[in-house]
Amino acid sequence: MTLALGCIADDYTGASDLANTLTRAGLRTVQTIGIPADDLALPEVDAVVVSLKSRSIEAGLAVSRSRAADKWLRGRGAGHVLFKICSTFDSTDAGNIGPVMDALRADCGEGAVLVTPAFPETGRTVYQGNLFVGAVPLNESPLKDHPLNPMHDSNLVRVLARQSRTQVGLVDLATVTRGADAVRARLAELAAKGIGAAIVDAVFDRDLETIGLVAAEHRLSVGASGMGLGLARALVSTGRVKPAPSSETGAAVGGLAACLAGSCSQATLQQIANAERIMPVLHLDPERIVAGAAEAQRALDWARPRLAEGPVLIASSATPDAVAAVQARHGRDAAGHAIEQAMAGIAEGLVQGGVRRLIVAGGETSGAVVDRLKIPGFLVGVEIAAGVPVLRAVGAEAGEMLLALKSGNFGGAEFFSDALRLMC
Ligand SMILES: Nc1ncnc2c1ncn2[C@@H]1O[C@H](COP(=O)(O)OP(=O)(O)O)[C@@H](O)[C@H]1O
Ligand SMILES: O=C(O)[C@@H](O)C(=O)COP(=O)(O)O
């Protein structure tokens, strides 16, 4: 297998979002959980997205895991590696976007790295280096209240510079609009000044196509699914990849269906409220989760008799005020970790009880769940909502399974019923 594109995603929902984008653009793509074991039977593909759970861990660990993934991908022929980050640039001043970018850049000897989280299909656009979420700057969006990495600065040149050892420049929209040669020239100018990274403006998919053409000539880029779109279209338009038909649905899996939500985003809170109309919903008590295993057991006891009747939803999700109160008592990381592990334990119990179709809302939450279920990889199926495909597990201990890993911010108001309809 010689890869046309290698990708390292810093969380599992982000990886499935990217795998979905690449598949829709015509690249045969597989999502692996971590670096795949040698005996994992991977189909012949154009792109591999290695999913890491490295967004919110200690920066040194994120760097070493990303470097190992990069080495694996380049060892399979990937001339270009995309480091997939969140379209809302989720990170803190300690990392992990800057430290990982610095390390991968040093390893491949890149001059200046193109960086953009723009993903216009989901309302993420970048102008003059400022990230907009829909109509508002990042720091005014719901991301200001994210439980793990509240985002308080929309200027990504500043945000990345605080995390990185290199200086950060800007390729502005006027340059992108002039086309690939103008972007090439601006990047060369920045590299000549010793500036190692550039935030690139992008508002429309056509901007990402221009950026993708230039990025594909380099060894490394950093971005969200929009950068994936640009790279994939460049690989196809320059004849390096022959496009494959997307979204094979595969055989039905059957079995019981359940939903788990650990995301506290506004979008997920609304989706949970709407799900109450169509399925039983259990709201977990975060205090009891932090106190011990009894709350997860209560959830399983609650779900067991109901599952035979239809899908259920179990949620820890809470409003920003409630999240802040839990964090004040137990600490941000300890509370997040305890709740993620409780969700993982609930997922394990549900699968032991016959659940084979599982929807998980939240990136860190999905990471904990997929790790606990020991699923080594996924094939990409139909798209439920922008950035969220149906995933078919490959090599799972439980056998045939369908999952949907929803980024907290993604999906329409009826996401859970939309997903269940497509997961048979
Ligand atoms: N009620 C709660 N109080 C505090 N933290 C919570 C609560 N519910 C979930 N969390 C934590 O919030 C974080 C949500 O992150 P994540 O799952 O990545 O969602 P998103 O995709 O919205 O970023 C997780 O660490 C999760 O365990
Ligand atoms: O780029 C995006 O917005 C998503 O692919 C993503 O990474 C989402 O992360 P979570 O919100 O933590 O699921």
Tab-separated table of C-alpha atoms and ligand atoms in Angstrom:
chain	number	residue	atom	x	y	z
A	1	MET	CA	0.000	0.000	0.000
A	2	THR	CA	1.414	3.407	-1.014
A	3	LEU	CA	-0.503	6.235	0.598
A	4	ALA	CA	-1.283	9.400	-1.332
A	5	LEU	CA	-2.094	11.152	1.957
A	6	GLY	CA	-1.325	10.450	5.595
A	7	CYS	CA	-3.340	12.063	8.392
A	8	ILE	CA	-2.886	12.302	12.146
A	9	ALA	CA	-6.028	13.399	13.987
A	10	ASP	CA	-5.852	14.710	17.550
A	11	ASP	CA	-9.193	13.145	18.504
A	12	TYR	CA	-11.505	10.410	17.273
A	13	THR	CA	-14.531	12.475	16.240
A	14	GLY	CA	-12.196	14.791	14.344
A	15	ALA	CA	-10.698	11.762	12.627
A	16	SER	CA	-14.074	10.477	11.478
A	17	ASP	CA	-14.991	13.980	10.307
A	18	LEU	CA	-11.816	14.067	8.197
A	19	ALA	CA	-12.239	10.485	6.949
A	20	ASN	CA	-15.764	11.472	5.875
A	21	THR	CA	-14.498	14.522	3.964
A	22	LEU	CA	-11.742	12.571	2.212
A	23	THR	CA	-14.142	9.767	1.275
A	24	ARG	CA	-16.654	12.214	-0.162
A	25	ALA	CA	-13.879	13.848	-2.193
A	26	GLY	CA	-13.091	10.464	-3.783
A	27	LEU	CA	-10.189	9.160	-1.659
A	28	ARG	CA	-10.464	5.557	-0.434
A	29	THR	CA	-9.937	6.157	3.272
A	30	VAL	CA	-9.671	4.160	6.465
A	31	GLN	CA	-9.661	5.495	10.043
A	32	THR	CA	-7.423	3.641	12.459
A	33	ILE	CA	-7.388	3.961	16.219
A	34	GLY	CA	-3.769	4.675	16.996
A	35	ILE	CA	-1.054	3.147	14.846
A	36	PRO	CA	-2.518	-0.078	13.501
A	37	ALA	CA	-1.080	-3.402	14.583
A	38	ASP	CA	0.720	-5.286	11.806
A	39	ASP	CA	-1.994	-7.958	11.694
A	40	LEU	CA	-4.913	-5.521	11.176
A	41	ALA	CA	-6.281	-6.289	7.703
A	42	LEU	CA	-6.497	-2.872	6.039
A	43	PRO	CA	-8.111	-2.540	2.619
A	44	GLU	CA	-6.187	-0.928	-0.270
A	45	VAL	CA	-6.636	2.813	0.373
A	46	ASP	CA	-5.420	6.240	-0.732
A	47	ALA	CA	-5.468	7.771	2.756
A	48	VAL	CA	-5.155	6.594	6.346
A	49	VAL	CA	-6.368	8.767	9.223
A	50	VAL	CA	-4.579	7.690	12.401
A	51	SER	CA	-6.769	8.751	15.322
A	52	LEU	CA	-4.990	9.816	18.479
A	53	LYS	CA	-6.510	11.042	21.726
A	54	SER	CA	-3.880	13.761	21.985
A	55	ARG	CA	-5.800	17.028	22.065
A	56	SER	CA	-5.994	17.432	25.824
A	57	ILE	CA	-3.071	15.376	27.108
A	58	GLU	CA	0.345	16.590	28.255
A	59	ALA	CA	2.156	18.220	25.292
A	60	GLY	CA	5.234	15.952	25.417
A	61	LEU	CA	3.052	12.872	25.140
A	62	ALA	CA	1.065	14.393	22.265
A	63	VAL	CA	4.342	15.084	20.468
A	64	SER	CA	5.777	11.587	20.897
A	65	ARG	CA	2.538	9.875	19.807
A	66	SER	CA	2.155	12.177	16.793
A	67	ARG	CA	5.763	11.621	15.727
A	68	ALA	CA	5.276	7.847	15.896
A	69	ALA	CA	2.123	8.115	13.755
A	70	ASP	CA	3.951	10.366	11.284
A	71	LYS	CA	6.769	7.835	10.986
A	72	TRP	CA	4.289	5.022	10.352
A	73	LEU	CA	2.438	6.996	7.662
A	74	ARG	CA	5.595	8.127	5.878
A	75	GLY	CA	6.863	4.551	6.034
A	76	ARG	CA	3.801	3.636	3.939
A	77	GLY	CA	4.616	6.165	1.263
A	78	ALA	CA	2.776	9.261	2.481
A	79	GLY	CA	4.668	12.201	0.998
A	80	HIS	CA	2.306	14.637	2.709
A	81	VAL	CA	0.953	14.407	6.248
A	82	LEU	CA	-1.991	16.487	7.471
A	83	PHE	CA	-2.120	17.053	11.223
A	84	LYS	CA	-5.898	17.259	11.776
A	85	ILE	CA	-6.923	19.668	14.517
A	86	CYS	CA	-10.331	20.937	15.537
A	87	SER	CA	-12.127	23.453	13.338
A	88	THR	CA	-12.478	25.579	16.466
A	89	PHE	CA	-8.707	25.339	17.134
A	90	ASP	CA	-9.288	23.600	20.494
A	91	SER	CA	-6.056	23.991	22.454
A	92	THR	CA	-4.477	25.902	25.331
A	93	ASP	CA	-1.357	28.035	25.593
A	94	ALA	CA	0.465	24.832	26.644
A	95	GLY	CA	-0.503	23.135	23.381
A	96	ASN	CA	-1.027	20.848	21.756
A	97	ILE	CA	-1.256	22.263	18.230
A	98	GLY	CA	1.988	24.268	18.393
A	99	PRO	CA	4.235	21.629	19.992
A	100	VAL	CA	3.053	18.868	17.641
A	101	MET	CA	3.385	21.116	14.585
A	102	ASP	CA	6.913	22.141	15.640
A	103	ALA	CA	8.007	18.516	16.082
A	104	LEU	CA	6.499	17.226	12.820
A	105	ARG	CA	7.938	20.224	10.963
A	106	ALA	CA	11.416	19.532	12.334
A	107	ASP	CA	11.133	15.835	11.435
A	108	CYS	CA	10.213	16.459	7.792
A	109	GLY	CA	12.308	19.596	7.281
A	110	GLU	CA	9.381	21.779	6.177
A	111	GLY	CA	10.009	25.537	5.693
A	112	ALA	CA	6.752	27.281	6.533
A	113	VAL	CA	3.692	25.155	7.349
A	114	LEU	CA	0.226	26.145	6.082
A	115	VAL	CA	-2.292	26.132	8.948
A	116	THR	CA	-6.049	26.648	8.694
A	117	PRO	CA	-9.001	25.343	10.707
A	118	ALA	CA	-11.467	26.734	8.142
A	119	PHE	CA	-14.347	24.376	7.345
A	120	PRO	CA	-16.995	26.499	5.642
A	121	GLU	CA	-19.547	23.653	5.436
A	122	THR	CA	-19.844	23.834	9.235
A	123	GLY	CA	-19.571	27.624	9.457
A	124	ARG	CA	-15.859	27.841	10.367
A	125	THR	CA	-14.150	30.564	8.358
A	126	VAL	CA	-10.893	32.462	8.824
A	127	TYR	CA	-10.406	36.120	7.863
A	128	GLN	CA	-7.313	38.204	8.666
A	129	GLY	CA	-6.249	35.308	10.857
A	130	ASN	CA	-9.427	35.511	12.954
A	131	LEU	CA	-11.567	32.398	13.289
A	132	PHE	CA	-15.327	32.804	13.008
A	133	VAL	CA	-17.846	30.223	14.208
A	134	GLY	CA	-20.908	31.048	12.163
A	135	ALA	CA	-21.385	34.814	12.434
A	136	VAL	CA	-19.337	35.392	15.588
A	137	PRO	CA	-15.619	35.394	16.399
A	138	LEU	CA	-14.355	32.268	18.179
A	139	ASN	CA	-14.070	34.053	21.550
A	140	GLU	CA	-17.766	35.034	21.438
A	141	SER	CA	-18.940	31.577	20.333
A	142	PRO	CA	-20.019	28.742	22.688
A	143	LEU	CA	-16.371	27.606	22.576
A	144	LYS	CA	-15.641	30.255	25.210
A	145	ASP	CA	-17.287	27.818	27.660
A	146	HIS	CA	-15.650	24.564	26.503
A	147	PRO	CA	-15.115	22.328	29.568
A	148	LEU	CA	-11.474	21.466	28.718
A	149	ASN	CA	-10.144	24.265	26.481
A	150	PRO	CA	-12.194	27.456	26.668
A	151	MET	CA	-11.231	29.625	23.665
A	152	HIS	CA	-10.811	33.311	24.547
A	153	ASP	CA	-8.866	34.668	21.545
A	154	SER	CA	-10.095	34.530	17.951
A	155	ASN	CA	-6.775	35.693	16.472
A	156	LEU	CA	-5.073	32.440	15.508
A	157	VAL	CA	-1.759	34.068	14.616
A	158	ARG	CA	-1.531	35.045	18.290
A	159	VAL	CA	-2.987	31.771	19.594
A	160	LEU	CA	-0.542	29.607	17.622
A	161	ALA	CA	2.433	31.860	18.374
A	162	ARG	CA	1.826	31.395	22.120
A	163	GLN	CA	2.079	27.612	21.691
A	164	SER	CA	4.845	27.333	19.136
A	165	ARG	CA	8.601	27.838	19.138
A	166	THR	CA	8.441	29.376	15.650
A	167	GLN	CA	7.134	32.753	14.574
A	168	VAL	CA	3.714	32.659	12.929
A	169	GLY	CA	2.727	34.660	9.841
A	170	LEU	CA	-0.468	35.212	7.848
A	171	VAL	CA	-1.491	34.389	4.302
A	172	ASP	CA	-4.469	36.689	3.926
A	173	LEU	CA	-7.617	36.240	1.877
A	174	ALA	CA	-6.527	38.759	-0.757
A	175	THR	CA	-3.495	36.562	-1.458
A	176	VAL	CA	-5.524	33.330	-1.488
A	177	THR	CA	-8.007	34.933	-3.875
A	178	ARG	CA	-5.182	35.711	-6.315
A	179	GLY	CA	-4.530	31.966	-6.626
A	180	ALA	CA	-1.986	29.237	-5.931
A	181	ASP	CA	1.024	31.145	-7.299
A	182	ALA	CA	0.335	34.063	-4.970
A	183	VAL	CA	0.066	31.683	-1.995
A	184	ARG	CA	3.306	29.943	-3.043
A	185	ALA	CA	5.092	33.288	-3.261
A	186	ARG	CA	3.797	34.485	0.123
A	187	LEU	CA	4.772	31.208	1.787
A	188	ALA	CA	8.261	31.378	0.290
A	189	GLU	CA	8.567	34.974	1.520
A	190	LEU	CA	7.619	33.931	5.069
A	191	ALA	CA	9.959	30.921	4.993
A	192	ALA	CA	12.835	33.136	3.804
A	193	LYS	CA	12.306	35.296	6.920
A	194	GLY	CA	12.536	32.189	9.104
A	195	ILE	CA	8.797	32.202	9.894
A	196	GLY	CA	7.852	28.545	10.310
A	197	ALA	CA	4.056	28.622	10.145
A	198	ALA	CA	1.317	30.653	8.502
A	199	ILE	CA	-2.352	30.898	9.357
A	200	VAL	CA	-4.183	30.952	6.024
A	201	ASP	CA	-7.485	32.737	5.535
A	202	ALA	CA	-10.281	30.754	3.888
A	203	VAL	CA	-13.954	31.590	3.593
A	204	PHE	CA	-15.184	29.391	0.748
A	205	ASP	CA	-14.354	25.879	-0.465
A	206	ARG	CA	-12.661	27.445	-3.502
A	207	ASP	CA	-10.145	29.069	-1.115
A	208	LEU	CA	-9.414	25.642	0.343
A	209	GLU	CA	-8.882	24.250	-3.162
A	210	THR	CA	-6.256	26.910	-3.803
A	211	ILE	CA	-4.616	26.217	-0.440
A	212	GLY	CA	-4.775	22.450	-1.061
A	213	LEU	CA	-2.894	22.779	-4.359
A	214	VAL	CA	-0.008	24.505	-2.594
A	215	ALA	CA	-0.117	22.341	0.547
A	216	ALA	CA	0.055	19.150	-1.534
A	217	GLU	CA	3.450	20.291	-2.853
A	218	HIS	CA	4.754	20.365	0.729
A	219	ARG	CA	5.429	17.661	3.326
A	220	LEU	CA	3.193	18.875	6.160
A	221	SER	CA	0.038	20.877	6.764
A	222	VAL	CA	-2.096	21.581	9.812
A	223	GLY	CA	-5.842	22.021	9.602
A	224	ALA	CA	-9.367	20.765	9.992
A	225	SER	CA	-11.553	18.940	7.478
A	226	GLY	CA	-11.465	21.924	5.121
A	227	MET	CA	-7.711	21.466	4.649
A	228	GLY	CA	-8.485	17.773	4.001
A	229	LEU	CA	-10.980	18.835	1.344
A	230	GLY	CA	-8.420	21.067	-0.339
A	231	LEU	CA	-5.724	18.388	-0.281
A	232	ALA	CA	-8.062	15.662	-1.538
A	233	ARG	CA	-9.312	17.799	-4.418
A	234	ALA	CA	-5.714	18.689	-5.311
A	235	LEU	CA	-4.685	15.022	-5.331
A	236	VAL	CA	-7.605	14.181	-7.617
A	237	SER	CA	-7.281	17.218	-9.937
A	238	THR	CA	-3.556	16.631	-10.444
A	239	GLY	CA	-4.173	12.946	-11.257
A	240	ARG	CA	-2.343	11.580	-8.217
A	241	VAL	CA	-5.513	9.820	-7.029
A	242	LYS	CA	-8.162	8.245	-9.232
A	243	PRO	CA	-11.456	9.108	-7.489
A	244	ALA	CA	-13.455	6.210	-6.036
A	245	PRO	CA	-17.233	6.215	-5.556
A	246	SER	CA	-18.002	7.253	-1.963
A	247	SER	CA	-20.153	5.975	0.875
A	248	GLU	CA	-20.772	2.269	0.496
A	249	THR	CA	-23.392	1.366	3.067
A	250	GLY	CA	-22.555	-2.333	3.622
A	251	ALA	CA	-24.756	-4.977	5.201
A	252	ALA	CA	-27.141	-4.171	8.049
A	253	VAL	CA	-25.785	-5.003	11.497
A	254	GLY	CA	-28.984	-5.126	13.567
A	255	GLY	CA	-28.715	-5.533	17.332
A	256	LEU	CA	-29.741	-3.040	19.985
A	257	ALA	CA	-29.092	0.699	19.601
A	258	ALA	CA	-28.013	3.263	22.205
A	259	CYS	CA	-26.723	6.829	22.430
A	260	LEU	CA	-24.222	8.359	24.869
A	261	ALA	CA	-23.558	12.070	25.302
A	262	GLY	CA	-20.613	13.572	27.201
A	263	SER	CA	-20.357	16.752	25.176
A	264	CYS	CA	-21.582	19.888	26.932
A	265	SER	CA	-21.760	21.971	23.753
A	266	GLN	CA	-24.859	24.040	23.020
A	267	ALA	CA	-25.544	21.922	19.940
A	268	THR	CA	-25.473	18.678	21.920
A	269	LEU	CA	-27.641	20.077	24.722
A	270	GLN	CA	-30.270	20.983	22.124
A	271	GLN	CA	-30.001	17.565	20.454
A	272	ILE	CA	-30.526	15.843	23.820
A	273	ALA	CA	-33.569	17.998	24.550
A	274	ASN	CA	-35.061	16.985	21.207
A	275	ALA	CA	-34.224	13.307	21.730
A	276	GLU	CA	-36.387	13.328	24.880
A	277	ARG	CA	-39.396	13.347	22.539
A	278	ILE	CA	-38.461	10.073	20.828
A	279	MET	CA	-36.563	7.894	23.324
A	280	PRO	CA	-35.998	7.437	27.055
A	281	VAL	CA	-33.199	9.726	28.274
A	282	LEU	CA	-31.218	9.293	31.514
A	283	HIS	CA	-29.348	12.328	32.862
A	284	LEU	CA	-26.378	11.190	34.932
A	285	ASP	CA	-25.430	12.942	38.150
A	286	PRO	CA	-21.813	14.148	37.716
A	287	GLU	CA	-21.263	14.322	41.501
A	288	ARG	CA	-22.208	10.653	41.827
A	289	ILE	CA	-19.973	9.758	38.863
A	290	VAL	CA	-16.963	11.350	40.498
A	291	ALA	CA	-17.854	9.583	43.772
A	292	GLY	CA	-17.605	6.051	42.352
A	293	ALA	CA	-18.884	3.302	40.075
A	294	ALA	CA	-22.464	3.170	41.359
A	295	GLU	CA	-23.743	5.828	38.941
A	296	ALA	CA	-22.523	3.917	35.876
A	297	GLN	CA	-24.145	0.769	37.253
A	298	ARG	CA	-27.391	2.701	37.817
A	299	ALA	CA	-27.282	3.729	34.149
A	300	LEU	CA	-26.847	0.143	32.984
A	301	ASP	CA	-29.652	-1.091	35.260
A	302	TRP	CA	-31.871	1.681	33.859
A	303	ALA	CA	-30.999	0.891	30.230
A	304	ARG	CA	-31.264	-2.899	30.288
A	305	PRO	CA	-35.069	-3.318	30.418
A	306	ARG	CA	-35.660	-0.378	28.066
A	307	LEU	CA	-33.306	-1.390	25.247
A	308	ALA	CA	-35.495	-4.230	24.025
A	309	GLU	CA	-38.179	-1.620	23.310
A	310	GLY	CA	-35.896	0.708	21.325
A	311	PRO	CA	-32.917	3.064	21.576
A	312	VAL	CA	-32.063	4.936	24.772
A	313	LEU	CA	-29.849	7.953	25.477
A	314	ILE	CA	-27.593	8.348	28.524
A	315	ALA	CA	-26.090	11.817	29.043
A	316	SER	CA	-23.713	13.500	31.456
A	317	SER	CA	-23.990	16.748	29.479
A	318	ALA	CA	-24.733	19.891	31.455
A	319	THR	CA	-24.911	23.659	31.048
A	320	PRO	CA	-21.767	25.812	31.428
A	321	ASP	CA	-22.758	26.886	34.976
A	322	ALA	CA	-23.286	23.300	36.113
A	323	VAL	CA	-20.016	22.195	34.492
A	324	ALA	CA	-18.163	25.061	36.205
A	325	ALA	CA	-19.599	24.031	39.588
A	326	VAL	CA	-18.443	20.405	39.182
A	327	GLN	CA	-15.018	21.566	38.032
A	328	ALA	CA	-14.679	23.953	40.970
A	329	ARG	CA	-15.252	21.060	43.367
A	330	HIS	CA	-13.123	18.376	41.667
A	331	GLY	CA	-10.791	20.101	39.202
A	332	ARG	CA	-11.256	20.334	35.430
A	333	ASP	CA	-9.168	17.377	34.398
A	334	ALA	CA	-10.221	15.056	37.229
A	335	ALA	CA	-13.925	15.698	36.593
A	336	GLY	CA	-13.539	15.287	32.820
A	337	HIS	CA	-11.541	12.092	33.192
A	338	ALA	CA	-13.940	10.527	35.715
A	339	ILE	CA	-16.948	11.266	33.513
A	340	GLU	CA	-15.217	9.980	30.357
A	341	GLN	CA	-14.286	6.739	32.116
A	342	ALA	CA	-17.820	6.315	33.435
A	343	MET	CA	-19.131	6.736	29.869
A	344	ALA	CA	-16.611	4.159	28.667
A	345	GLY	CA	-17.770	1.720	31.345
A	346	ILE	CA	-21.404	2.290	30.385
A	347	ALA	CA	-20.565	1.691	26.706
A	348	GLU	CA	-18.801	-1.550	27.608
A	349	GLY	CA	-21.791	-2.739	29.624
A	350	LEU	CA	-24.204	-1.801	26.834
A	351	VAL	CA	-22.192	-3.740	24.247
A	352	GLN	CA	-22.001	-6.738	26.586
A	353	GLY	CA	-25.794	-6.479	26.750
A	354	GLY	CA	-26.173	-6.668	22.953
A	355	VAL	CA	-25.849	-3.088	21.712
A	356	ARG	CA	-24.296	-3.113	18.244
A	357	ARG	CA	-25.286	0.369	17.053
A	358	LEU	CA	-23.805	3.090	19.205
A	359	ILE	CA	-23.884	6.867	18.848
A	360	VAL	CA	-21.469	8.909	20.971
A	361	ALA	CA	-21.528	12.709	21.285
A	362	GLY	CA	-18.261	14.383	22.276
A	363	GLY	CA	-14.678	14.021	21.114
A	364	GLU	CA	-12.978	13.081	24.389
A	365	THR	CA	-15.996	10.996	25.302
A	366	SER	CA	-15.796	9.112	21.993
A	367	GLY	CA	-12.085	8.525	22.539
A	368	ALA	CA	-12.679	6.937	25.943
A	369	VAL	CA	-15.530	4.795	24.606
A	370	VAL	CA	-13.740	3.527	21.489
A	371	ASP	CA	-10.607	2.726	23.500
A	372	ARG	CA	-12.621	0.754	26.048
A	373	LEU	CA	-14.386	-1.183	23.295
A	374	LYS	CA	-10.959	-1.976	21.776
A	375	ILE	CA	-12.003	-1.081	18.238
A	376	PRO	CA	-8.885	-0.878	16.038
A	377	GLY	CA	-10.361	0.913	13.024
A	378	PHE	CA	-13.331	2.069	10.974
A	379	LEU	CA	-14.577	2.142	7.395
A	380	VAL	CA	-16.557	5.234	6.442
A	381	GLY	CA	-20.225	4.895	5.475
A	382	VAL	CA	-22.954	7.379	4.667
A	383	GLU	CA	-22.933	10.913	6.042
A	384	ILE	CA	-25.415	11.655	8.840
A	385	ALA	CA	-24.607	15.375	9.100
A	386	ALA	CA	-21.711	17.543	7.947
A	387	GLY	CA	-18.607	16.033	9.533
A	388	VAL	CA	-20.324	12.957	10.985
A	389	PRO	CA	-20.387	9.686	9.038
A	390	VAL	CA	-21.709	6.245	9.961
A	391	LEU	CA	-18.650	4.167	10.878
A	392	ARG	CA	-18.348	0.410	10.437
A	393	ALA	CA	-15.965	-1.101	12.983
A	394	VAL	CA	-13.098	-3.212	11.641
A	395	GLY	CA	-11.621	-5.927	13.864
A	396	ALA	CA	-13.768	-5.101	16.924
A	397	GLU	CA	-13.845	-7.689	19.736
A	398	ALA	CA	-17.667	-7.469	19.740
A	399	GLY	CA	-17.814	-8.294	16.005
A	400	GLU	CA	-19.937	-6.315	13.545
A	401	MET	CA	-20.796	-2.855	14.909
A	402	LEU	CA	-21.876	0.526	13.598
A	403	LEU	CA	-20.877	3.704	15.415
A	404	ALA	CA	-21.338	7.428	14.963
A	405	LEU	CA	-18.812	9.636	16.745
A	406	LYS	CA	-20.263	13.118	16.826
A	407	SER	CA	-18.186	16.170	17.447
A	408	GLY	CA	-19.940	18.077	20.209
A	409	ASN	CA	-20.642	21.041	17.952
A	410	PHE	CA	-21.816	19.160	14.891
A	411	GLY	CA	-25.170	17.880	13.713
A	412	GLY	CA	-28.652	19.327	13.392
A	413	ALA	CA	-31.237	19.595	16.169
A	414	GLU	CA	-32.561	16.074	15.411
A	415	PHE	CA	-29.106	14.486	15.206
A	416	PHE	CA	-29.865	11.396	17.284
A	417	SER	CA	-32.933	10.391	15.258
A	418	ASP	CA	-31.112	11.275	11.999
A	419	ALA	CA	-28.285	8.944	12.989
A	420	LEU	CA	-30.520	6.085	14.111
A	421	ARG	CA	-32.392	6.208	10.803
A	422	LEU	CA	-29.156	5.597	8.879
A	423	MET	CA	-27.687	2.986	11.228
A	424	CYS	CA	-29.515	-0.301	10.556
B	1	LIG	N1	-21.643	17.405	33.681
B	1	LIG	C1	-20.343	17.551	33.418
B	1	LIG	N2	-19.557	18.308	34.221
B	1	LIG	C2	-18.238	18.477	33.946
B	1	LIG	N3	-17.607	17.930	32.889
B	1	LIG	C3	-18.348	17.168	32.069
B	1	LIG	C4	-19.740	16.934	32.285
B	1	LIG	N4	-20.199	16.117	31.311
B	1	LIG	C5	-19.150	15.861	30.513
B	1	LIG	N5	-18.031	16.469	30.960
B	1	LIG	C6	-16.681	16.441	30.369
B	1	LIG	O1	-16.591	17.477	29.391
B	1	LIG	C7	-15.694	17.069	28.349
B	1	LIG	C8	-16.438	17.211	27.021
B	1	LIG	O2	-15.509	17.033	26.015
B	1	LIG	P1	-15.855	16.218	24.690
B	1	LIG	O3	-16.365	14.861	24.999
B	1	LIG	O4	-14.620	16.306	23.840
B	1	LIG	O5	-17.018	17.061	24.029
B	1	LIG	P2	-16.919	18.115	22.813
B	1	LIG	O6	-16.928	17.292	21.566
B	1	LIG	O7	-18.127	18.975	22.955
B	1	LIG	O8	-15.620	18.854	22.957
B	1	LIG	C9	-15.303	15.623	28.650
B	1	LIG	O9	-14.061	15.586	29.303
B	1	LIG	C10	-16.424	15.176	29.573
B	1	LIG	O10	-16.066	14.094	30.411
B	2	LIG	O1	-12.918	19.907	13.238
B	2	LIG	C1	-13.891	19.730	13.970
B	2	LIG	O2	-14.611	20.638	14.411
B	2	LIG	C2	-14.173	18.321	14.409
B	2	LIG	O3	-13.697	17.396	13.506
B	2	LIG	C3	-13.525	18.066	15.717
B	2	LIG	O4	-12.341	17.869	15.810
B	2	LIG	C4	-14.416	18.140	16.843
B	2	LIG	O5	-13.861	17.877	18.117
B	2	LIG	P1	-14.879	17.636	19.334
B	2	LIG	O6	-15.803	18.819	19.373
B	2	LIG	O7	-14.046	17.529	20.577
B	2	LIG	O8	-15.616	16.380	19.046
